[in-house]
PDB file of C-alpha atoms in Angstrom:
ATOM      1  CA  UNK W   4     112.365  36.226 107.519  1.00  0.00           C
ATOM      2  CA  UNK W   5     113.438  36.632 103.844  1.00  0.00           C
ATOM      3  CA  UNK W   6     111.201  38.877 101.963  1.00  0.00           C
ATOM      4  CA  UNK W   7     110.913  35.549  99.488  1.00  0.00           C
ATOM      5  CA  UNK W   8     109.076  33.622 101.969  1.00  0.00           C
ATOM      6  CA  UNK W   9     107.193  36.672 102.973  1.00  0.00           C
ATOM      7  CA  UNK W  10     105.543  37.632  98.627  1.00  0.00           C
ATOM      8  CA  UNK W  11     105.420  33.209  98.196  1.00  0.00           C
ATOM      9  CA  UNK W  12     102.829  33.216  95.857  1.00  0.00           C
ATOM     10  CA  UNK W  13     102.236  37.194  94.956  1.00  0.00           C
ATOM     11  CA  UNK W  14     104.977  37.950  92.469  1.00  0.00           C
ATOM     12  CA  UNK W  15     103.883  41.087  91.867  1.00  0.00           C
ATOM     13  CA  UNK W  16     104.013  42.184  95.332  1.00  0.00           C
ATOM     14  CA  UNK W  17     107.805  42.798  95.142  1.00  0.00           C
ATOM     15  CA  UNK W  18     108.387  45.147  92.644  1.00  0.00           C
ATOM     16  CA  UNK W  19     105.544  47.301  94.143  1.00  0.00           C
ATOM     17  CA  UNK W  20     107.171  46.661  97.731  1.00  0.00           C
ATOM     18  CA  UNK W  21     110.623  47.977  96.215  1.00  0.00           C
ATOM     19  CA  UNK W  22     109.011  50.741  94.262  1.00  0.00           C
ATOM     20  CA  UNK W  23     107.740  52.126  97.518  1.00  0.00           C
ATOM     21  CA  UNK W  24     110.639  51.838  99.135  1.00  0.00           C
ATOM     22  CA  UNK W  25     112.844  53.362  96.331  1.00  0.00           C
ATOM     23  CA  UNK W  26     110.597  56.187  96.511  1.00  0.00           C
ATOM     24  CA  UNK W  27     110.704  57.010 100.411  1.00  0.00           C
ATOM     25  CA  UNK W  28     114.213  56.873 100.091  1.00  0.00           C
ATOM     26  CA  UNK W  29     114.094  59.419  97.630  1.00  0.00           C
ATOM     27  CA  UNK W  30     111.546  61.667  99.524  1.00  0.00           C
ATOM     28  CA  UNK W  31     113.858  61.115 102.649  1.00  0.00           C
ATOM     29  CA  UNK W  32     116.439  63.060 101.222  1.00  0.00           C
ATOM     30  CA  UNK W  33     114.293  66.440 100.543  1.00  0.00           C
ATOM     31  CA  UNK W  34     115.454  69.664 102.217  1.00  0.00           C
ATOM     32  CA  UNK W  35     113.042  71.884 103.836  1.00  0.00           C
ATOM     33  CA  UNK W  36     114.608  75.272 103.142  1.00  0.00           C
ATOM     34  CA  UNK W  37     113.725  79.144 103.831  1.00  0.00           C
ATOM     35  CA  UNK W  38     111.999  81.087 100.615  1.00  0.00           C
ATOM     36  CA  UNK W  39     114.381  82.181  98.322  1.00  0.00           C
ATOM     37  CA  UNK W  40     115.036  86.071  98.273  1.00  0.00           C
ATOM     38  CA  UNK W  41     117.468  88.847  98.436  1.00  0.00           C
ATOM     39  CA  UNK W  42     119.215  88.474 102.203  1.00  0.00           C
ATOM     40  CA  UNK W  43     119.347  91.523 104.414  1.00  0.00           C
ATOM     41  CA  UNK W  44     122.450  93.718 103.546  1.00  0.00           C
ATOM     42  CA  UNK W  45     124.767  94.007 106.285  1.00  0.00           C
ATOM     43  CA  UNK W  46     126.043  97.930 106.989  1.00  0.00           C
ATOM     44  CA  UNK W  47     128.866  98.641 108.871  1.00  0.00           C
ATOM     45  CA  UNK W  48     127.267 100.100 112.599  1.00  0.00           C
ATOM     46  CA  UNK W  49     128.799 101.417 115.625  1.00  0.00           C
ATOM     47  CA  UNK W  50     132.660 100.423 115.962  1.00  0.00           C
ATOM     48  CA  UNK W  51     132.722  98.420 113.337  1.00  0.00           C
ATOM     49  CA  UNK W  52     129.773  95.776 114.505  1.00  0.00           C
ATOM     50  CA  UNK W  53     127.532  94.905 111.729  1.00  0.00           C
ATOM     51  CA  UNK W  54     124.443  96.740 111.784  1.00  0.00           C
ATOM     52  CA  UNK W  55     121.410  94.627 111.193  1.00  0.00           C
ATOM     53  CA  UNK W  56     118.670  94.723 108.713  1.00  0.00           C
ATOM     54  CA  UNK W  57     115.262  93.418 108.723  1.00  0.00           C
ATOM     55  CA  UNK W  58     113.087  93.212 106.055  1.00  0.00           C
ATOM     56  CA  UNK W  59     110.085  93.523 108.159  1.00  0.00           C
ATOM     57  CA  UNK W  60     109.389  96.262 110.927  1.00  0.00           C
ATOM     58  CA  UNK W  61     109.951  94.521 114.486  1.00  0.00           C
ATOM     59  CA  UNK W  62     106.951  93.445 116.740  1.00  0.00           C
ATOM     60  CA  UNK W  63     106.283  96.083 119.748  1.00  0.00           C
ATOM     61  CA  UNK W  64     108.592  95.832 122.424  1.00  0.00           C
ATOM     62  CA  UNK W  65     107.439  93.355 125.667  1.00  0.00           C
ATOM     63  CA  UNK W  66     106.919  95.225 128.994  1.00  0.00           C
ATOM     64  CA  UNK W  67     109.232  93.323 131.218  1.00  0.00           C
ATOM     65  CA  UNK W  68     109.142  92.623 135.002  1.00  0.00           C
ATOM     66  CA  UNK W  69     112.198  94.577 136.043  1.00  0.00           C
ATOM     67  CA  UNK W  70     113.712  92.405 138.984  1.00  0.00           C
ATOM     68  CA  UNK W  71     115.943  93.825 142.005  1.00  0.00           C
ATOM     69  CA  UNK W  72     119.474  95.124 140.867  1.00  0.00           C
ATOM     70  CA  UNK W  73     121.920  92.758 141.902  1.00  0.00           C
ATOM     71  CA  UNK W  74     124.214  95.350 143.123  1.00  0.00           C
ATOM     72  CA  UNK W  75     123.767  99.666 144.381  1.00  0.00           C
ATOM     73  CA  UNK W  76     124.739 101.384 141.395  1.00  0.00           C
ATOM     74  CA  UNK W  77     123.389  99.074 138.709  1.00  0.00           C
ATOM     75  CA  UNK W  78     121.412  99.962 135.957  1.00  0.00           C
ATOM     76  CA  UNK W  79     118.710  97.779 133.555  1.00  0.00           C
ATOM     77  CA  UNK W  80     119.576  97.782 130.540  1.00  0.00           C
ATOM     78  CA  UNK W  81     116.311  96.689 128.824  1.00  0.00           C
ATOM     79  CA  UNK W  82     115.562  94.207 126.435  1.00  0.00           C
ATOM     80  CA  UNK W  83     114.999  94.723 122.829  1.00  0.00           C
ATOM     81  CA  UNK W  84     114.266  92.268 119.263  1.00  0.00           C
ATOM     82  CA  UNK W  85     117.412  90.801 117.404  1.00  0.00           C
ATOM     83  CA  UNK W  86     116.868  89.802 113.467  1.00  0.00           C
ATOM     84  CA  UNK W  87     118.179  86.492 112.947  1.00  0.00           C
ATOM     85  CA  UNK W  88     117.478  83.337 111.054  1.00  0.00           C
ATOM     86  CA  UNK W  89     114.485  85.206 109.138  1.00  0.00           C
ATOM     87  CA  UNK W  90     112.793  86.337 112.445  1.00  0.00           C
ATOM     88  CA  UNK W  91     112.748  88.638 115.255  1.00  0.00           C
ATOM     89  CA  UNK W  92     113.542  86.942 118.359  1.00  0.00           C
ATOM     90  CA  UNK W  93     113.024  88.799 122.200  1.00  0.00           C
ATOM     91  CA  UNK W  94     116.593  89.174 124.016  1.00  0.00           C
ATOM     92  CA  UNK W  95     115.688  89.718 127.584  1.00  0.00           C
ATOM     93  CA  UNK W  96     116.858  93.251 129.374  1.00  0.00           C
ATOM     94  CA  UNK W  97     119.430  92.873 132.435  1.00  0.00           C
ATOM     95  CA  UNK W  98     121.413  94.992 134.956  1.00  0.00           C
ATOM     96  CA  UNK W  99     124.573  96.064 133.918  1.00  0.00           C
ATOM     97  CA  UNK W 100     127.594  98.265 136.095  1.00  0.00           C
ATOM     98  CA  UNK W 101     127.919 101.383 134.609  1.00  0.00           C
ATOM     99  CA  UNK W 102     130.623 102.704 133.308  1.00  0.00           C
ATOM    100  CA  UNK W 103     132.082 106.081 134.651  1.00  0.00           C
ATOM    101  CA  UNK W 104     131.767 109.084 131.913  1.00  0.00           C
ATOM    102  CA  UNK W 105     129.269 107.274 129.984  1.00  0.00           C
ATOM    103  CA  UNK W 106     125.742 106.547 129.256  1.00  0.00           C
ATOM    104  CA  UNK W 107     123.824 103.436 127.402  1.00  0.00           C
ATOM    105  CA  UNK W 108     122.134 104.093 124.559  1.00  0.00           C
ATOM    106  CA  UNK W 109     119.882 101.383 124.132  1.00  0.00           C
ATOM    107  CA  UNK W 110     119.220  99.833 120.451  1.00  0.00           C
ATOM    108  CA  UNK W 111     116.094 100.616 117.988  1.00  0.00           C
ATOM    109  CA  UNK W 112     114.972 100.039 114.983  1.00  0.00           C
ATOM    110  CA  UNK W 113     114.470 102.925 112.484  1.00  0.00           C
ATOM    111  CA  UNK W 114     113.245 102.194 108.831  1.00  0.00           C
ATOM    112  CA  UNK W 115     115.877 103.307 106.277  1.00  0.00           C
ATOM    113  CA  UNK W 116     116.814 101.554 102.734  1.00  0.00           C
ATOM    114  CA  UNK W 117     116.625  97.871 102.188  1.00  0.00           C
ATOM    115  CA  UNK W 118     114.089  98.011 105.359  1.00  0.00           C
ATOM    116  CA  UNK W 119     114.549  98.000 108.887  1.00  0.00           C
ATOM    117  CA  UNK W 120     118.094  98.817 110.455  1.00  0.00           C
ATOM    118  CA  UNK W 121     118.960  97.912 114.109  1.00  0.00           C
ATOM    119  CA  UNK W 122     120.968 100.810 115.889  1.00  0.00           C
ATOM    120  CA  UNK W 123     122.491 101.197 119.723  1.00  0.00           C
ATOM    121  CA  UNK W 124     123.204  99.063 122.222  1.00  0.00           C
ATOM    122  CA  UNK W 125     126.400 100.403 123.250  1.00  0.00           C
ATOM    123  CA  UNK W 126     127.970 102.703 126.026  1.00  0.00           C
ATOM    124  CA  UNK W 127     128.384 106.428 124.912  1.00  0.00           C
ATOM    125  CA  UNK W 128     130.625 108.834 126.360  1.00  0.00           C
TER     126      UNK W 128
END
């Protein structure tokens, strides 16, 4: 039905209609964005990976339910918090082959300048 037929006899209806309209389009078209701020600096880590930082300590670490190896000789390899996105998020531990001659080191945080750096994660000889 034609919005004509619809206002017959309330004129000012339409330009009120429209109005709101005009305006939810406008609203519509809002971005919902993260704080503004400095971004964590990115420092060269281990080989050359970028080493993370956080600008807020990470939670305490969860105490997972280590499951059966999936192989003799495996070893668990637990899980730790990755900075991302403006939060910590929980990566899950899992069982990893070993590698002959070396030994994981498993990652941590440790506080240093422009807050909290991520380190390890990587097979050492």
């Amino acid at each position: 039905m034609p919005l004509n037929q619809i206002f017959r006899g309330q004129p000012r209806a339409m330009p009120a209609l429209l109005a709101a309209v005009a305006a939810s389009l406008c609203l519509s078209a809002c971005v919902v964005a993260p704080l503004p701020g400095p971004p964590p600096a990115q420092y060269q880590g281990y080989q050359g990976e970028p080493e993370v930082v956080a600008p807020v300590a990470p939670p305490a670490p969860y105490a997972e339910a280590i499951t059966v190896a999936p192989a003799p000789g495996y070893i668990w390899i637990g899980g730790f918090w990755s900075w991302g996105g403006g939060r910590y998020a929980w990566n899950a531990g899992h069982w990893e082959r070993p590698r002959p001659g070396y030994h994981w080191a498993p990652r941590s945080w440790a506080q240093g300048p422009h807050g909290w750096h991520q380190h390890g994660g990587r097979w050492e000889r």
